[in-house]
PDB file of C-alpha atoms in Angstrom:
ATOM      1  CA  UNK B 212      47.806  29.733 -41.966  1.00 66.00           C
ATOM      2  CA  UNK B 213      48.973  29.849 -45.526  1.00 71.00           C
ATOM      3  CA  UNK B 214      50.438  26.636 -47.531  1.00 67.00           C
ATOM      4  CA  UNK B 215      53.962  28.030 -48.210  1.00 61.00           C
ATOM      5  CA  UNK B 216      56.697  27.508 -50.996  1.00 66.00           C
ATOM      6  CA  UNK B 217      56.044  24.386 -53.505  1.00 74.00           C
ATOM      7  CA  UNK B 218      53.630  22.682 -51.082  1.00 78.00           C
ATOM      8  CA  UNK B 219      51.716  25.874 -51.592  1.00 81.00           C
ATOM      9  CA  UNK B 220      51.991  26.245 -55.432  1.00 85.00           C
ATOM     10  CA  UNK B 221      51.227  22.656 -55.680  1.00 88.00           C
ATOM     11  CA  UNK B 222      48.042  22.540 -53.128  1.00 88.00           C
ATOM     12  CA  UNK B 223      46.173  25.941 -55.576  1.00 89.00           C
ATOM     13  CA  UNK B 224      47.498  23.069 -58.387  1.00 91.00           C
ATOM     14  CA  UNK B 225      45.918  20.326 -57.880  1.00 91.00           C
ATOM     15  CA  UNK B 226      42.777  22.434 -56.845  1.00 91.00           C
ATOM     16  CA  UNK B 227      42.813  24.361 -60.473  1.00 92.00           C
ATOM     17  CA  UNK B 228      43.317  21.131 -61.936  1.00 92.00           C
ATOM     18  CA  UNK B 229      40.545  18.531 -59.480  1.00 93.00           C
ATOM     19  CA  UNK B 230      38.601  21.406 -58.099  1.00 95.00           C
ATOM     20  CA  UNK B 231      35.172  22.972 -58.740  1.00 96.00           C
ATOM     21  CA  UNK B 232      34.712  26.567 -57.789  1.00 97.00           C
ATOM     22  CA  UNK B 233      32.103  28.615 -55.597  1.00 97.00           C
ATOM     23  CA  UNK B 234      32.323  32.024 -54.827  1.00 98.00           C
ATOM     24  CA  UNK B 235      30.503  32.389 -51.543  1.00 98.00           C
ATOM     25  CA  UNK B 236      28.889  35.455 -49.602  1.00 98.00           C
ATOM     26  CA  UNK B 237      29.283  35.964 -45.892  1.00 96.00           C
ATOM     27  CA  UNK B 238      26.750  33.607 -43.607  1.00 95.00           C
ATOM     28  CA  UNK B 239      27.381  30.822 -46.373  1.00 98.00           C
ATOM     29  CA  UNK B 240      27.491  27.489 -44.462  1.00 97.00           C
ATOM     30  CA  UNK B 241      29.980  25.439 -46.744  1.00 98.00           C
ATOM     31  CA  UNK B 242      29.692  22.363 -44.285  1.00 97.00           C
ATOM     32  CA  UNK B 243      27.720  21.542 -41.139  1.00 96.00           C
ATOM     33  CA  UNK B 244      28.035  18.963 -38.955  1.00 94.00           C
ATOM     34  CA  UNK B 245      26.993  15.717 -39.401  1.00 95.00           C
ATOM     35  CA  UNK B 246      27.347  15.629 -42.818  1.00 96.00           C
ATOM     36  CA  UNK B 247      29.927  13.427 -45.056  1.00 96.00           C
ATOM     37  CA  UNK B 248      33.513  14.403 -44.762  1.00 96.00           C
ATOM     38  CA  UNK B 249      33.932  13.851 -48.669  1.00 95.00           C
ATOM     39  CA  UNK B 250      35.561  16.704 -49.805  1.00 96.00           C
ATOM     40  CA  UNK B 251      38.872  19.145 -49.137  1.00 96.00           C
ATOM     41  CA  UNK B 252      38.694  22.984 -49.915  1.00 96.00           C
ATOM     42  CA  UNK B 253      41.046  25.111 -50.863  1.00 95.00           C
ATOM     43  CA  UNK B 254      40.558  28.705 -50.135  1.00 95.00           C
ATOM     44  CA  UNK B 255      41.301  31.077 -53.214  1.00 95.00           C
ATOM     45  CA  UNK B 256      40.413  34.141 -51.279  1.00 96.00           C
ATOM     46  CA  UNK B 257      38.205  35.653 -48.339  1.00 97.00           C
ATOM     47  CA  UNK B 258      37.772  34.000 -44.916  1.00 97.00           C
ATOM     48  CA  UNK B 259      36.169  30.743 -43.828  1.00 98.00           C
ATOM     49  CA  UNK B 260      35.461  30.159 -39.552  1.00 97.00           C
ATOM     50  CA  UNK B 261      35.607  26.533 -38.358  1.00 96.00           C
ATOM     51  CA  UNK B 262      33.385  26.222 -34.887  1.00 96.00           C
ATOM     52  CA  UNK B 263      32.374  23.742 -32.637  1.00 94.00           C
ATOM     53  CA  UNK B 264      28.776  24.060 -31.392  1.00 88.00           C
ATOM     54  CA  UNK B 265      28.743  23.257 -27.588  1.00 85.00           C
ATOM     55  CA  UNK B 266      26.156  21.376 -25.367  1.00 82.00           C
ATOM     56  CA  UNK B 267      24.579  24.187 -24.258  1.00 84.00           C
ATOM     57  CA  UNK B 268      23.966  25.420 -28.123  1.00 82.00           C
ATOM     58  CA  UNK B 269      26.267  28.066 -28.540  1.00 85.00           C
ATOM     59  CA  UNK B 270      29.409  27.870 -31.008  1.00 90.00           C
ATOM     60  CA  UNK B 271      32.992  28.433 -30.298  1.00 93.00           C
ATOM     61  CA  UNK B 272      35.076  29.088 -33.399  1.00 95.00           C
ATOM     62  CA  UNK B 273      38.330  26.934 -33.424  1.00 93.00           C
ATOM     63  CA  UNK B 274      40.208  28.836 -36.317  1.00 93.00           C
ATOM     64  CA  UNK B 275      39.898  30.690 -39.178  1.00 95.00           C
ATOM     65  CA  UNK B 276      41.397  30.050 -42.314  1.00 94.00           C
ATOM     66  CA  UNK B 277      42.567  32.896 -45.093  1.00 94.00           C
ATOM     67  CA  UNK B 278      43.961  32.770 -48.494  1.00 93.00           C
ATOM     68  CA  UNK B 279      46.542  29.733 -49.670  1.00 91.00           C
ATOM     69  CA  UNK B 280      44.981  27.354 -46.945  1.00 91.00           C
ATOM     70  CA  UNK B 281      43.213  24.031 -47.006  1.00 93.00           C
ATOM     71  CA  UNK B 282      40.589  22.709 -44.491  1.00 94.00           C
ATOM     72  CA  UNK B 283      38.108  19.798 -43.891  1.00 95.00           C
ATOM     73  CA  UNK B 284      41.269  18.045 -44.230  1.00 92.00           C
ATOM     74  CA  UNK B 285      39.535  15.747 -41.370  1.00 93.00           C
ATOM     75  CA  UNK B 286      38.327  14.097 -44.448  1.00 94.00           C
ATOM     76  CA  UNK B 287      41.671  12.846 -45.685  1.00 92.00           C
ATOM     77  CA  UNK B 288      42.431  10.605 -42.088  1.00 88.00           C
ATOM     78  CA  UNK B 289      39.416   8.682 -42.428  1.00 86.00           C
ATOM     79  CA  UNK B 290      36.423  10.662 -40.771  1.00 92.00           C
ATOM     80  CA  UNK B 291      33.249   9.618 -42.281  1.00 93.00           C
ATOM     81  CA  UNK B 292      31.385  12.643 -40.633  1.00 96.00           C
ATOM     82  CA  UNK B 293      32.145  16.454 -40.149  1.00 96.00           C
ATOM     83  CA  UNK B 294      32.486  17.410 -36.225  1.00 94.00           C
ATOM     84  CA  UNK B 295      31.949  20.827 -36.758  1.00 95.00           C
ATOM     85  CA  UNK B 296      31.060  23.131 -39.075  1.00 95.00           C
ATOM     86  CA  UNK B 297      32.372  26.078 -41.695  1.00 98.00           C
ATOM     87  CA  UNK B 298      31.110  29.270 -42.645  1.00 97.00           C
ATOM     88  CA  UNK B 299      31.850  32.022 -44.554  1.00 98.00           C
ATOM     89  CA  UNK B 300      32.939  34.921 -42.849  1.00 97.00           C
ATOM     90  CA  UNK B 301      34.016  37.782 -45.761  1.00 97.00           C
ATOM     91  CA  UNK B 302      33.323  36.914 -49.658  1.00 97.00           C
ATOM     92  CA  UNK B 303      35.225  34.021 -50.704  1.00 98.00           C
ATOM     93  CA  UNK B 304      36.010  31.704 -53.710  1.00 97.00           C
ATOM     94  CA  UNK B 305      36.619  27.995 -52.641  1.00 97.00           C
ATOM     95  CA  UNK B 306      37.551  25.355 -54.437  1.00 96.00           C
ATOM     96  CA  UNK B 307      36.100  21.856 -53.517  1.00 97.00           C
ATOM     97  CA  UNK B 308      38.579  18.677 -54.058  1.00 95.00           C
ATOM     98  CA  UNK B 309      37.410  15.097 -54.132  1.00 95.00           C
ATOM     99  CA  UNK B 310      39.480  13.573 -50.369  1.00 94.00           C
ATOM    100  CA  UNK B 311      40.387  10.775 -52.631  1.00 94.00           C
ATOM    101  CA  UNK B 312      42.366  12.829 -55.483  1.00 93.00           C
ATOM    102  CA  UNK B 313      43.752  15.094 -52.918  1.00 93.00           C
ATOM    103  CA  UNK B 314      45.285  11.631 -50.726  1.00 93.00           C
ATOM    104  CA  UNK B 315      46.405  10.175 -53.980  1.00 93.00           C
ATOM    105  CA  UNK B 316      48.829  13.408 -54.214  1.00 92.00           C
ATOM    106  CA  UNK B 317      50.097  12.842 -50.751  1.00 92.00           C
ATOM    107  CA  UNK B 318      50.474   8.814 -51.051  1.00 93.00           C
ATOM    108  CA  UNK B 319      52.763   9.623 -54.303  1.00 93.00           C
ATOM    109  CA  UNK B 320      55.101  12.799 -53.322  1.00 92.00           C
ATOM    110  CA  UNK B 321      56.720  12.275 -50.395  1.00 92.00           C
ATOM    111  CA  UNK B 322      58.245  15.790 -50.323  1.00 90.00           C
ATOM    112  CA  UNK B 323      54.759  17.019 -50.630  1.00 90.00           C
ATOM    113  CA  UNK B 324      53.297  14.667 -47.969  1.00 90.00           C
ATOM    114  CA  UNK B 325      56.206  16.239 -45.263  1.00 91.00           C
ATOM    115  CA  UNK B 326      55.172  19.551 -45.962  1.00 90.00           C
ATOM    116  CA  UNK B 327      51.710  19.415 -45.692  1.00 86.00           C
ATOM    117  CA  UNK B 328      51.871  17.079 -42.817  1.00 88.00           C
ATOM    118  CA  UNK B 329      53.971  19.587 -40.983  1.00 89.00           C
ATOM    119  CA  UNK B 330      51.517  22.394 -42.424  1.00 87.00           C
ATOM    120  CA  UNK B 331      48.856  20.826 -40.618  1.00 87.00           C
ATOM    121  CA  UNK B 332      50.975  20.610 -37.147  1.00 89.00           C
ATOM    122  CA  UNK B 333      51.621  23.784 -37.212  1.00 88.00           C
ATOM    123  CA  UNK B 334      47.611  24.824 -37.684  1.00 87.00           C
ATOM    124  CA  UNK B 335      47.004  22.147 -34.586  1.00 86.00           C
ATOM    125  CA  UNK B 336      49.660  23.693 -32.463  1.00 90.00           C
ATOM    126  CA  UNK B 337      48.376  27.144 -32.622  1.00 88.00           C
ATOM    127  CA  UNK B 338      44.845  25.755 -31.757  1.00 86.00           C
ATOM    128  CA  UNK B 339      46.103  23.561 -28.504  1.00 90.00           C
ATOM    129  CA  UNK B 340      48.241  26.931 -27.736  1.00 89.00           C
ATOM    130  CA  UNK B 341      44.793  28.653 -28.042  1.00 86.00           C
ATOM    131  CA  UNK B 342      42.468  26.315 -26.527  1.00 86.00           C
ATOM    132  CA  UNK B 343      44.900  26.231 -23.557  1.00 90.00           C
ATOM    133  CA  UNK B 344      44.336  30.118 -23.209  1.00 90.00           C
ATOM    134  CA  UNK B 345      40.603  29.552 -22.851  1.00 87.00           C
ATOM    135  CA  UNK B 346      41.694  27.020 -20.067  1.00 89.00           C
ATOM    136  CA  UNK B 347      43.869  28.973 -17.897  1.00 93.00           C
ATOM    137  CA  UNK B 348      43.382  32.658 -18.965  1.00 95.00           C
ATOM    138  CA  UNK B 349      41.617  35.600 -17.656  1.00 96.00           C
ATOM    139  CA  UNK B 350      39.175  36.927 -20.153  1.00 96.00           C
ATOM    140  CA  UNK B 351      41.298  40.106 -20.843  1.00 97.00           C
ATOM    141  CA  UNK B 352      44.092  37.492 -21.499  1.00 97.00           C
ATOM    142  CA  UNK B 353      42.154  35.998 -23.374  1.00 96.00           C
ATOM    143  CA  UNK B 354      41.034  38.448 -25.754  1.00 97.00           C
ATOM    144  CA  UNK B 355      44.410  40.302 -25.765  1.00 97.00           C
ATOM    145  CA  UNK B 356      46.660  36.480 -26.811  1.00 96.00           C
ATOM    146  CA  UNK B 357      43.515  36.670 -29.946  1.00 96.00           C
ATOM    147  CA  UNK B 358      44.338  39.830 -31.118  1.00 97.00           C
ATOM    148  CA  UNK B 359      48.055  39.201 -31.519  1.00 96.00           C
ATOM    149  CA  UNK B 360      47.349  35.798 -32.885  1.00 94.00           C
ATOM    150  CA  UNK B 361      44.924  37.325 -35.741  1.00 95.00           C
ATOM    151  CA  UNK B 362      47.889  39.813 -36.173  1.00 95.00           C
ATOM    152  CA  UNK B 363      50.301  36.738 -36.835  1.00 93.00           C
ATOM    153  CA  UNK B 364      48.574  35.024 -39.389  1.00 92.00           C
ATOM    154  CA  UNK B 365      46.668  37.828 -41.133  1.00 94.00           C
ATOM    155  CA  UNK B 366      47.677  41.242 -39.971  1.00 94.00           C
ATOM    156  CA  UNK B 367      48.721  44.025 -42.220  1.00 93.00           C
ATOM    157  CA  UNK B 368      51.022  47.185 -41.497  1.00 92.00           C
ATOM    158  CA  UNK B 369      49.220  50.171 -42.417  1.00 92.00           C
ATOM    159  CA  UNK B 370      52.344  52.455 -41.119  1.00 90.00           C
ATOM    160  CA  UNK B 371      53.096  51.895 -37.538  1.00 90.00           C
ATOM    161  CA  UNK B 372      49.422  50.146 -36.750  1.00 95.00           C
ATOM    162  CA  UNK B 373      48.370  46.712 -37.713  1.00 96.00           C
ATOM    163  CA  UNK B 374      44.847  46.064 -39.465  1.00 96.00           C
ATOM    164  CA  UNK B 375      43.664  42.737 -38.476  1.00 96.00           C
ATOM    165  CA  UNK B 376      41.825  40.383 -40.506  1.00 95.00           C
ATOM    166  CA  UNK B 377      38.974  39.302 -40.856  1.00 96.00           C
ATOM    167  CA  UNK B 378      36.370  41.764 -40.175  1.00 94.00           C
ATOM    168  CA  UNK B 379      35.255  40.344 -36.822  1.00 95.00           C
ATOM    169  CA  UNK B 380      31.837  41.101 -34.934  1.00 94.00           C
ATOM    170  CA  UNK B 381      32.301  41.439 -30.865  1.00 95.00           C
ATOM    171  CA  UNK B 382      30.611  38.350 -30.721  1.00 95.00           C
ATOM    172  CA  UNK B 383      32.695  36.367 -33.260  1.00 95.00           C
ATOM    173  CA  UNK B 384      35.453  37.419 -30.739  1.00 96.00           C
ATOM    174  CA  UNK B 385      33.432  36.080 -28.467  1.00 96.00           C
ATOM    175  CA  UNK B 386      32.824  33.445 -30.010  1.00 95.00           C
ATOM    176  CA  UNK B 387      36.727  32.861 -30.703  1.00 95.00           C
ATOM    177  CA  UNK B 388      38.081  33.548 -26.901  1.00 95.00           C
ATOM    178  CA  UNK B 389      35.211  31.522 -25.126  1.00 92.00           C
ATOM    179  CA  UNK B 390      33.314  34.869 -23.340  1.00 94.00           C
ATOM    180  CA  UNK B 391      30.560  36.743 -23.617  1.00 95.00           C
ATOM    181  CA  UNK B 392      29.694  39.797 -26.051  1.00 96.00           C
ATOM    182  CA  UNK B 393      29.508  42.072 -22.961  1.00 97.00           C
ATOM    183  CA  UNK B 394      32.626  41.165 -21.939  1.00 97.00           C
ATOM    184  CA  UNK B 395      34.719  41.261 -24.934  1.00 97.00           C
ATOM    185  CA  UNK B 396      33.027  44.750 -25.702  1.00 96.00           C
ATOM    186  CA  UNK B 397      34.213  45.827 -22.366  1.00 97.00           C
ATOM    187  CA  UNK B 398      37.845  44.608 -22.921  1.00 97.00           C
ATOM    188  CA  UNK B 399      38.269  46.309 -25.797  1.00 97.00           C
ATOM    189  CA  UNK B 400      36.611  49.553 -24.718  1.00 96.00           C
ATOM    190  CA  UNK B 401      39.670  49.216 -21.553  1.00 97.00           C
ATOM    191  CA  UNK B 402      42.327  48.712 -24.763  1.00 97.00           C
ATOM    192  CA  UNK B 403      41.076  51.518 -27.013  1.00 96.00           C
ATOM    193  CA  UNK B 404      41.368  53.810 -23.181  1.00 97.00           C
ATOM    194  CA  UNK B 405      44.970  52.801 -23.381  1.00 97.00           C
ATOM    195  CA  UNK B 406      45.665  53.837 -26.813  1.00 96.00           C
ATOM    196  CA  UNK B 407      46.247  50.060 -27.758  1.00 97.00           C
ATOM    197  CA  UNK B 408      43.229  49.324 -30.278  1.00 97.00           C
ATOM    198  CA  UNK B 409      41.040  50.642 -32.285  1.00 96.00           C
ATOM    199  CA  UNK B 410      37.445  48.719 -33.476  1.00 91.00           C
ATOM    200  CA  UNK B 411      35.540  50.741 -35.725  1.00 88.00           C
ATOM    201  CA  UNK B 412      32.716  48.639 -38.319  1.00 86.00           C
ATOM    202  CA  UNK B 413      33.920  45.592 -37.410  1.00 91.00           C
ATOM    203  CA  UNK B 414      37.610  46.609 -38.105  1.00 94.00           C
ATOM    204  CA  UNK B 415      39.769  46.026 -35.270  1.00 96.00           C
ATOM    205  CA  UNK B 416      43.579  47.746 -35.858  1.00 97.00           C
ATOM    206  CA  UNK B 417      46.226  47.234 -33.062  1.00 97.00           C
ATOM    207  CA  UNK B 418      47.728  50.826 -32.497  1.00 97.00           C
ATOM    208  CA  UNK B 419      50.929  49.530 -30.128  1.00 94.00           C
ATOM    209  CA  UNK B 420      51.818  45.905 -30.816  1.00 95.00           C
ATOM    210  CA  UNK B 421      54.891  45.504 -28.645  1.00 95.00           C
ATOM    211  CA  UNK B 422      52.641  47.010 -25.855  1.00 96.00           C
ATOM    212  CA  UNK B 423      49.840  45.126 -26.156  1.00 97.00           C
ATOM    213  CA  UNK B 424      52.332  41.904 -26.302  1.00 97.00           C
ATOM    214  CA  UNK B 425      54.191  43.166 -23.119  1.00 97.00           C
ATOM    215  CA  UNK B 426      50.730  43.063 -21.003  1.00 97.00           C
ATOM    216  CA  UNK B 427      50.347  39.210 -21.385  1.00 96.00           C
ATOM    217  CA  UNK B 428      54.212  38.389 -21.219  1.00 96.00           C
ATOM    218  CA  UNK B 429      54.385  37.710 -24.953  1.00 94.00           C
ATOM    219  CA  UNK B 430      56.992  38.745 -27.537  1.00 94.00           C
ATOM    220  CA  UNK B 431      55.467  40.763 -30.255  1.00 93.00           C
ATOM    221  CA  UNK B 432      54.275  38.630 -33.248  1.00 91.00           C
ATOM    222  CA  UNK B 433      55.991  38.706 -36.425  1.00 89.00           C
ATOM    223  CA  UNK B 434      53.962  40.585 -39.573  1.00 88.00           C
ATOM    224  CA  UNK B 435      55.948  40.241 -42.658  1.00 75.00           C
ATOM    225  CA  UNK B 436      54.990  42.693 -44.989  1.00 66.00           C
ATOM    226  CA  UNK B 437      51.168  41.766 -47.115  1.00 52.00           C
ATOM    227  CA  UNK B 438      51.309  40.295 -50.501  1.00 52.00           C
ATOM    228  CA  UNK B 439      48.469  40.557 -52.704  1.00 49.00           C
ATOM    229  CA  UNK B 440      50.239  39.606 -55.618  1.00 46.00           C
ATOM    230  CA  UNK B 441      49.546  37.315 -57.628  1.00 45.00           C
ATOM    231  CA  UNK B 442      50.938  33.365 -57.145  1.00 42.00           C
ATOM    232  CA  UNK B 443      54.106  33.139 -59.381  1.00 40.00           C
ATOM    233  CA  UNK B 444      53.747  30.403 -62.607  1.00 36.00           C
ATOM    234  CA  UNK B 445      52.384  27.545 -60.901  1.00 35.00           C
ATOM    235  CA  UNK B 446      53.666  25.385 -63.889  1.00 35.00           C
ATOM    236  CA  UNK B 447      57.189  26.216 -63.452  1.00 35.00           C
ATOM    237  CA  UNK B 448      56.930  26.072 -59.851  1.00 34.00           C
ATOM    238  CA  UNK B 449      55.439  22.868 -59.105  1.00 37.00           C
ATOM    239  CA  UNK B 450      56.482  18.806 -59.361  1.00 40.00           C
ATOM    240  CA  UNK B 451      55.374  16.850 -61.624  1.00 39.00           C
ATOM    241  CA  UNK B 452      51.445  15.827 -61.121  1.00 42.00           C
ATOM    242  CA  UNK B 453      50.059  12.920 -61.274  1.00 44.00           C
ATOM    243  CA  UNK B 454      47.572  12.266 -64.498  1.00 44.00           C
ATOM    244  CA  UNK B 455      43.643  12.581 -63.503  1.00 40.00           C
TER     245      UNK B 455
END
């Protein structure tokens, strides 16, 4: 999920202003766990994963995180350690915030505080709605509630179809709905049958949205049109900050 309006504007802000910068590959571990939950990140562009590793040594990925968000914001509510990990999952440029400057923003804008803090319940009640799926679902359920989810927070019209993002292996889907690769693989071989996806290099695009919604009970998501402008003046847009 993206930071919207002047909590938004403010968050890339404080980054330009606190932050230091890393443009990452794909594979790049920015934080593993176990170690010090010191630091917020701010994600310029590309795509970050956030997993859980498992008893049994496997990982499931808990969300992923695109352009205008923050995470590791564990680090802000008094977590000395990192319970999972991040990696990069397409080319990205981070920027990597002190916890303390970043809480000293929230303890002195309130308007900022309310935004974020709803920002982050937001993010949180997508995952429980998520994690509930790999509960009670079927795997086709499963895999199907991901798709449209992905095509929620970053899906793109390309004419009637939807290009999802990020470029996802079978067994980061995997990986993301709590199966195996076998049986994602054979999920979406059963969707692409019905005309409802395509997956071609790691490119999945949904074909029939309101179709593929209608087989799990779901209303379709809403895509608002892509922007890959630019952020408007961030000086005009945001309060006042703080001095360093």
């Amino acid at each position: 999920m993206t930071l919207m309006g002047s909590a938004g504007v403010q968050a890339r802000e404080i980054a330009f202003a606190h932050g230091r910068k890393r443009t990452l590959p794909p594979h790049t571990s920015v934080f593993v766990a176990g170690e010090a939950a010191e630091s917020v990140y701010y994600v310029e562009s590309g795509f970050v994963k956030i997993v859980s590793p498992t008893a049994d040594g496997k990982e499931l990925i808990l969300t992923f995180v695109g352009r205008g968000a923050v995470f590791g914001e564990e680090a802000l509510f008094g977590v000395r350690k990192r319970e999972e990990f991040a990696s990069i999952v397409e080319p990205a440029e981070l920027w990597v915030l002190p916890s303390e400057r970043f809480r000293q923003y929230l303890e002195n804008d309130a308007q900022f505080a309310t935004q974020w803090c709803g920002w982050v319940a937001e993010r949180w009640r997508r995952m429980e709605r998520r994690l509930k799926h790999l509960m009670f679902l079927s795997h086709r359920d499963r895999v199907i509630h991901a798709l449209l989810d992905l095509a929620e927070e970053f899906g793109e019209y390309r004419g009637a179809t939807v290009l999802l993002h990020p470029r996802l292996s079978h067994q980061e889907l995997a990986a993301y709905v709590g199966a195996t690769r076998e049986t994602v693989t054979s999920v979406l071989l059963e969707l692409r049958a019905a005309g409802l996806v395509v997956a071609a290099r790691r490119r999945l695009t949904l074909v029939a949205v309101d179709r593929l919604a209608a087989l799990v009970g779901r209303a379709p998501p809403h895509i608002p049109q892509p922007s890959r402008a630019p952020f408007p003046g961030l000086r005009e847009l945001a309060p006042s900050l703080p001095p360093h």
